[in-house]
Amino acid sequence: MRRIYLVCSLLVAMVAMCGCNSNCGVKGVKHVVMIGLDGLAGNTVEAADMPTVKMMMENGAWTLQARSILPSSSACNWASMYMGVGPEMHGYNTWGSRKPDFPSIELSENGMMPTIFTALRRHNAEWNLAAFYEWEVQGDLIDNKAVTYHQHIPMVEPRGEAITNAYIDYLKENKPEFSICIFDSPDAEGHGHGWGSEIYMSRLQGADAQIAAIIEATKQAGMYDDTIFMVVSDHGGIGTGHGSTSMSEMEAPLVFFGKGIKKGHKIQSSVVRYDTAPTIARILGAEAPAVWRGKVIEEIFE
Ligand SMILES: [Zn+2]
């Protein structure tokens, strides 16, 4: 009898633990701040003057070799990051696709492939979900019916400053549960002057200072201690272009830093662009739509 009681207690405890694993997210994490740098090549980071990103790597979990889907171009890769699948399923198949080039394999209640914003909105109707981006096409890839607020801020000189300021103001005022700030450079400098060129590297330095300002703003907003920060990119480049299959074009950084993330951990498992959405859903305790094919990068968690 006593043995049966013990077995039953154990089963109850196991069920409770399972329930929590799928619904609770990473303990104590209330916010995810995802910063995107379009065209940040994985092989440029080491030589770059990016003290903030390197601090995030030294105190976080990272890879410089997260792999693109093909082609190694912008819209199709951003779509994969948001939609948890490759282009053969989401249908956004070119650098500039603003709608699927062939039908998405599944449509959400908002009429498009379910994105990370769709999943988080299903999880919590009250959450503040926000998107700031310099490249207008982004607005068609995020499921803008699921977001609380989104704003296109055209890229002007000085590069990155307008979007950083707008995003910082929003963070301080609204403390969003999930938000993204996507810079359209360094891609612009790569196309104009070459990946790894002096001007490209100088933009990385500038973007790094803007990332530092964003992190500082979360401290002022009282969010810092329960936030996970991410630095992501869609593709790298070679010469003045990208879209093909060299590793310079296909490998880009993916960095996680903050509450509950391992420190100084180089990610060992293979990472593809579409692992991004399920990993964010896991952090915030939302259910990944069944159609997603990406994997949660479990090894980043403490
Ligand atoms: Zn791009």
Tab-separated table of C-alpha atoms and ligand atoms in Angstrom:
chain	number	residue	atom	x	y	z
A	1	MET	CA	0.000	0.000	0.000
A	2	ARG	CA	2.729	2.356	1.042
A	3	ARG	CA	4.569	1.496	-2.164
A	4	ILE	CA	1.525	2.338	-4.301
A	5	TYR	CA	1.240	5.652	-2.473
A	6	LEU	CA	4.886	6.432	-3.221
A	7	VAL	CA	4.493	5.550	-6.896
A	8	CYS	CA	1.359	7.711	-7.154
A	9	SER	CA	3.115	10.652	-5.455
A	10	LEU	CA	5.996	10.319	-7.851
A	11	LEU	CA	3.658	10.280	-10.856
A	12	VAL	CA	1.811	13.382	-9.639
A	13	ALA	CA	5.135	15.180	-9.161
A	14	MET	CA	6.304	14.162	-12.647
A	15	VAL	CA	3.094	15.366	-14.289
A	16	ALA	CA	3.390	18.693	-12.469
A	17	MET	CA	6.995	19.084	-13.666
A	18	CYS	CA	6.075	18.290	-17.271
A	19	GLY	CA	3.261	20.832	-17.210
A	20	CYS	CA	5.637	23.491	-16.012
A	21	ASN	CA	8.286	22.734	-18.595
A	22	SER	CA	5.944	23.444	-21.454
A	23	ASN	CA	4.162	26.474	-19.989
A	24	CYS	CA	6.359	28.362	-17.584
A	25	GLY	CA	9.219	29.542	-19.743
A	26	VAL	CA	12.622	30.380	-18.314
A	27	LYS	CA	12.254	31.126	-14.610
A	28	GLY	CA	12.109	34.819	-13.820
A	29	VAL	CA	12.316	36.021	-17.420
A	30	LYS	CA	9.650	38.582	-18.255
A	31	HIS	CA	11.072	40.211	-21.377
A	32	VAL	CA	12.928	39.305	-24.536
A	33	VAL	CA	14.704	42.120	-26.388
A	34	MET	CA	15.776	40.985	-29.864
A	35	ILE	CA	18.190	43.231	-31.740
A	36	GLY	CA	18.712	42.424	-35.423
A	37	LEU	CA	21.580	43.614	-37.621
A	38	ASP	CA	20.805	42.897	-41.249
A	39	GLY	CA	23.864	41.478	-42.996
A	40	LEU	CA	26.079	40.945	-39.932
A	41	ALA	CA	28.492	38.288	-41.164
A	42	GLY	CA	29.676	35.768	-38.579
A	43	ASN	CA	33.259	35.997	-39.816
A	44	THR	CA	33.491	39.783	-39.256
A	45	VAL	CA	32.646	39.841	-35.547
A	46	GLU	CA	36.019	38.776	-34.172
A	47	ALA	CA	37.895	41.627	-35.880
A	48	ALA	CA	35.131	44.151	-35.251
A	49	ASP	CA	35.255	46.810	-32.553
A	50	MET	CA	32.094	45.549	-30.836
A	51	PRO	CA	32.746	45.601	-27.078
A	52	THR	CA	29.066	45.258	-26.177
A	53	VAL	CA	28.381	42.233	-28.374
A	54	LYS	CA	31.605	40.640	-27.123
A	55	MET	CA	30.561	41.318	-23.506
A	56	MET	CA	27.244	39.599	-24.320
A	57	MET	CA	29.136	36.608	-25.747
A	58	GLU	CA	31.525	36.384	-22.795
A	59	ASN	CA	28.576	36.483	-20.417
A	60	GLY	CA	26.061	34.657	-22.580
A	61	ALA	CA	25.576	31.825	-25.062
A	62	TRP	CA	26.508	32.358	-28.677
A	63	THR	CA	27.388	31.067	-32.093
A	64	LEU	CA	28.826	32.971	-35.050
A	65	GLN	CA	27.775	30.145	-37.348
A	66	ALA	CA	23.987	30.111	-37.245
A	67	ARG	CA	23.166	29.077	-40.771
A	68	SER	CA	20.940	30.815	-43.330
A	69	ILE	CA	18.181	29.194	-45.265
A	70	LEU	CA	18.588	29.548	-49.031
A	71	PRO	CA	18.876	31.902	-50.722
A	72	SER	CA	21.124	33.682	-48.173
A	73	SER	CA	19.031	36.820	-48.657
A	74	SER	CA	16.997	39.069	-46.420
A	75	ALA	CA	13.197	38.601	-46.449
A	76	CYS	CA	13.315	34.810	-46.769
A	77	ASN	CA	15.699	34.551	-43.793
A	78	TRP	CA	13.861	37.038	-41.584
A	79	ALA	CA	10.679	35.112	-42.431
A	80	SER	CA	12.329	31.881	-41.293
A	81	MET	CA	13.458	33.461	-38.021
A	82	TYR	CA	9.936	34.700	-37.296
A	83	MET	CA	8.020	31.709	-38.745
A	84	GLY	CA	10.041	28.735	-37.483
A	85	VAL	CA	10.223	27.009	-40.893
A	86	GLY	CA	12.147	27.155	-44.158
A	87	PRO	CA	11.013	28.913	-47.354
A	88	GLU	CA	9.629	25.692	-48.834
A	89	MET	CA	6.968	25.969	-46.108
A	90	HIS	CA	6.488	29.708	-45.501
A	91	GLY	CA	6.766	30.598	-49.186
A	92	TYR	CA	8.722	33.883	-48.829
A	93	ASN	CA	11.366	32.887	-51.306
A	94	THR	CA	13.349	35.993	-52.333
A	95	TRP	CA	15.373	38.825	-50.840
A	96	GLY	CA	12.415	41.199	-50.923
A	97	SER	CA	9.279	39.023	-50.649
A	98	ARG	CA	6.486	40.992	-49.002
A	99	LYS	CA	3.989	38.173	-49.479
A	100	PRO	CA	4.504	34.459	-50.094
A	101	ASP	CA	5.799	33.694	-53.604
A	102	PHE	CA	3.819	30.447	-53.384
A	103	PRO	CA	1.199	29.526	-50.770
A	104	SER	CA	2.325	29.204	-47.156
A	105	ILE	CA	1.684	25.649	-46.014
A	106	GLU	CA	-0.555	26.868	-43.191
A	107	LEU	CA	-2.380	30.088	-42.351
A	108	SER	CA	-2.994	31.461	-38.867
A	109	GLU	CA	-6.156	33.200	-37.655
A	110	ASN	CA	-4.528	36.364	-39.065
A	111	GLY	CA	-4.245	34.913	-42.550
A	112	MET	CA	-0.506	34.278	-42.718
A	113	MET	CA	2.057	31.730	-41.643
A	114	PRO	CA	2.104	31.786	-37.811
A	115	THR	CA	5.037	33.873	-36.531
A	116	ILE	CA	6.596	34.254	-33.103
A	117	PHE	CA	4.258	37.218	-32.610
A	118	THR	CA	1.243	34.988	-33.419
A	119	ALA	CA	2.410	32.369	-30.896
A	120	LEU	CA	2.984	34.948	-28.144
A	121	ARG	CA	-0.369	36.607	-28.808
A	122	ARG	CA	-2.127	33.230	-28.573
A	123	HIS	CA	-0.322	32.692	-25.274
A	124	ASN	CA	-1.299	36.020	-23.762
A	125	ALA	CA	-3.803	38.537	-25.120
A	126	GLU	CA	-2.487	41.286	-22.835
A	127	TRP	CA	1.214	41.149	-23.583
A	128	ASN	CA	2.904	44.096	-25.216
A	129	LEU	CA	4.570	42.894	-28.444
A	130	ALA	CA	6.429	45.500	-30.463
A	131	ALA	CA	8.473	45.733	-33.645
A	132	PHE	CA	10.741	48.573	-34.812
A	133	TYR	CA	12.479	48.213	-38.159
A	134	GLU	CA	14.342	50.285	-40.754
A	135	TRP	CA	13.482	48.065	-43.733
A	136	GLU	CA	9.822	48.422	-44.640
A	137	VAL	CA	9.457	44.777	-45.775
A	138	GLN	CA	9.856	43.625	-42.164
A	139	GLY	CA	6.360	44.925	-41.476
A	140	ASP	CA	4.910	42.249	-43.765
A	141	LEU	CA	6.835	39.377	-42.163
A	142	ILE	CA	6.029	39.767	-38.470
A	143	ASP	CA	2.214	39.199	-38.460
A	144	ASN	CA	1.425	42.827	-37.791
A	145	LYS	CA	-2.114	41.920	-36.632
A	146	ALA	CA	-0.618	40.092	-33.650
A	147	VAL	CA	1.692	42.907	-32.535
A	148	THR	CA	0.691	45.652	-30.120
A	149	TYR	CA	2.698	48.262	-31.994
A	150	HIS	CA	5.014	48.378	-34.961
A	151	GLN	CA	6.862	51.215	-36.586
A	152	HIS	CA	8.881	51.569	-39.759
A	153	ILE	CA	11.672	54.075	-39.242
A	154	PRO	CA	13.531	54.742	-42.509
A	155	MET	CA	17.316	54.486	-42.380
A	156	VAL	CA	18.766	58.006	-42.364
A	157	GLU	CA	22.042	59.557	-41.240
A	158	PRO	CA	23.397	59.152	-38.690
A	159	ARG	CA	22.789	55.465	-39.258
A	160	GLY	CA	20.704	53.686	-36.686
A	161	GLU	CA	20.157	56.690	-34.464
A	162	ALA	CA	16.474	57.371	-35.178
A	163	ILE	CA	15.394	53.764	-34.671
A	164	THR	CA	17.485	53.414	-31.507
A	165	ASN	CA	15.920	56.509	-29.979
A	166	ALA	CA	12.369	55.474	-30.899
A	167	TYR	CA	12.902	51.952	-29.582
A	168	ILE	CA	14.442	53.176	-26.330
A	169	ASP	CA	11.510	55.544	-25.725
A	170	TYR	CA	9.104	52.654	-26.321
A	171	LEU	CA	10.977	50.290	-23.987
A	172	LYS	CA	10.959	52.800	-21.171
A	173	GLU	CA	7.300	53.646	-21.578
A	174	ASN	CA	5.804	50.208	-22.274
A	175	LYS	CA	8.228	47.539	-21.008
A	176	PRO	CA	7.160	45.116	-23.759
A	177	GLU	CA	7.249	41.390	-23.059
A	178	PHE	CA	8.713	40.829	-26.528
A	179	SER	CA	10.132	43.429	-28.838
A	180	ILE	CA	12.444	43.593	-31.819
A	181	CYS	CA	14.641	46.389	-33.140
A	182	ILE	CA	15.994	45.560	-36.584
A	183	PHE	CA	18.746	47.719	-38.092
A	184	ASP	CA	19.037	47.604	-41.877
A	185	SER	CA	22.740	48.219	-41.689
A	186	PRO	CA	25.379	46.693	-41.826
A	187	ASP	CA	23.762	45.259	-44.995
A	188	ALA	CA	23.612	48.719	-46.581
A	189	GLU	CA	27.333	49.320	-46.018
A	190	GLY	CA	28.161	45.812	-47.231
A	191	HIS	CA	26.403	46.421	-50.541
A	192	GLY	CA	27.828	49.909	-50.853
A	193	HIS	CA	31.436	49.322	-49.791
A	194	GLY	CA	31.986	45.596	-49.281
A	195	TRP	CA	31.631	43.136	-46.404
A	196	GLY	CA	34.579	43.661	-44.089
A	197	SER	CA	35.436	47.056	-45.641
A	198	GLU	CA	36.456	49.934	-43.418
A	199	ILE	CA	33.036	51.557	-43.680
A	200	TYR	CA	31.270	48.253	-42.976
A	201	MET	CA	33.429	47.674	-39.891
A	202	SER	CA	32.826	51.230	-38.762
A	203	ARG	CA	29.057	50.623	-38.944
A	204	LEU	CA	29.466	47.531	-36.758
A	205	GLN	CA	31.188	49.737	-34.205
A	206	GLY	CA	28.320	52.255	-34.408
A	207	ALA	CA	25.677	49.549	-34.092
A	208	ASP	CA	27.481	48.148	-31.069
A	209	ALA	CA	27.210	51.503	-29.307
A	210	GLN	CA	23.489	51.541	-30.133
A	211	ILE	CA	23.088	48.054	-28.633
A	212	ALA	CA	24.831	49.367	-25.507
A	213	ALA	CA	22.341	52.250	-25.367
A	214	ILE	CA	19.417	49.810	-25.639
A	215	ILE	CA	20.774	47.680	-22.788
A	216	GLU	CA	21.302	50.797	-20.695
A	217	ALA	CA	17.688	51.831	-21.369
A	218	THR	CA	16.415	48.518	-19.976
A	219	LYS	CA	18.317	49.294	-16.771
A	220	GLN	CA	16.616	52.672	-16.552
A	221	ALA	CA	13.263	51.001	-17.253
A	222	GLY	CA	13.832	48.484	-14.452
A	223	MET	CA	13.659	45.592	-16.962
A	224	TYR	CA	17.304	44.581	-17.146
A	225	ASP	CA	17.340	41.935	-14.408
A	226	ASP	CA	14.523	39.896	-15.936
A	227	THR	CA	15.332	40.296	-19.623
A	228	ILE	CA	16.990	38.022	-22.157
A	229	PHE	CA	18.752	39.968	-24.918
A	230	MET	CA	19.365	38.527	-28.363
A	231	VAL	CA	21.562	39.673	-31.249
A	232	VAL	CA	20.512	38.096	-34.537
A	233	SER	CA	21.205	38.470	-38.224
A	234	ASP	CA	19.765	37.119	-41.461
A	235	HIS	CA	22.926	36.490	-43.519
A	236	GLY	CA	26.518	37.628	-44.053
A	237	GLY	CA	28.104	38.656	-47.336
A	238	ILE	CA	31.099	38.475	-49.621
A	239	GLY	CA	32.466	41.266	-51.814
A	240	THR	CA	29.464	43.568	-52.149
A	241	GLY	CA	26.784	40.888	-52.232
A	242	HIS	CA	25.138	37.845	-50.725
A	243	GLY	CA	22.476	35.313	-51.648
A	244	SER	CA	24.691	32.392	-52.560
A	245	THR	CA	26.215	29.454	-50.695
A	246	SER	CA	29.636	30.555	-49.385
A	247	MET	CA	29.954	30.333	-45.607
A	248	SER	CA	30.751	34.077	-45.559
A	249	GLU	CA	27.211	34.634	-46.821
A	250	MET	CA	25.443	31.859	-44.913
A	251	GLU	CA	26.856	32.136	-41.386
A	252	ALA	CA	25.741	34.856	-39.019
A	253	PRO	CA	25.784	35.388	-35.255
A	254	LEU	CA	23.098	34.342	-32.799
A	255	VAL	CA	23.772	35.633	-29.279
A	256	PHE	CA	21.710	35.198	-26.096
A	257	PHE	CA	22.531	37.139	-22.950
A	258	GLY	CA	20.751	37.725	-19.659
A	259	LYS	CA	18.618	36.016	-17.058
A	260	GLY	CA	18.845	32.224	-17.072
A	261	ILE	CA	21.376	32.082	-19.950
A	262	LYS	CA	24.703	30.254	-19.593
A	263	LYS	CA	27.775	32.465	-19.410
A	264	GLY	CA	30.572	32.237	-21.959
A	265	HIS	CA	28.954	29.251	-23.629
A	266	LYS	CA	29.777	28.644	-27.275
A	267	ILE	CA	26.766	26.844	-28.728
A	268	GLN	CA	27.824	23.373	-29.870
A	269	SER	CA	24.672	22.153	-31.583
A	270	SER	CA	23.831	23.023	-35.179
A	271	VAL	CA	21.729	26.183	-35.433
A	272	VAL	CA	19.583	27.170	-38.404
A	273	ARG	CA	17.729	30.447	-38.890
A	274	TYR	CA	14.348	28.827	-38.100
A	275	ASP	CA	15.462	27.716	-34.617
A	276	THR	CA	15.011	31.353	-33.527
A	277	ALA	CA	11.200	31.447	-33.140
A	278	PRO	CA	10.806	28.209	-31.125
A	279	THR	CA	13.642	29.265	-28.799
A	280	ILE	CA	11.934	32.609	-28.075
A	281	ALA	CA	8.612	30.820	-27.483
A	282	ARG	CA	10.365	28.458	-25.044
A	283	ILE	CA	11.915	31.383	-23.157
A	284	LEU	CA	8.558	33.088	-22.676
A	285	GLY	CA	6.574	29.890	-22.042
A	286	ALA	CA	4.413	30.042	-25.180
A	287	GLU	CA	3.438	26.989	-27.167
A	288	ALA	CA	5.197	26.619	-30.525
A	289	PRO	CA	2.687	26.206	-33.383
A	290	ALA	CA	2.720	22.548	-34.500
A	291	VAL	CA	3.711	23.561	-38.044
A	292	TRP	CA	7.084	24.970	-36.914
A	293	ARG	CA	10.103	22.842	-37.726
A	294	GLY	CA	12.833	24.718	-35.814
A	295	LYS	CA	14.276	23.329	-32.595
A	296	VAL	CA	14.667	24.997	-29.228
A	297	ILE	CA	18.381	25.598	-28.588
A	298	GLU	CA	18.156	24.014	-25.119
A	299	GLU	CA	21.880	24.165	-24.387
A	300	ILE	CA	21.818	27.955	-23.899
A	301	PHE	CA	19.897	27.676	-20.638
A	302	GLU	CA	21.545	27.467	-17.209
B	1	ZN	ZN	19.569	41.066	-45.273
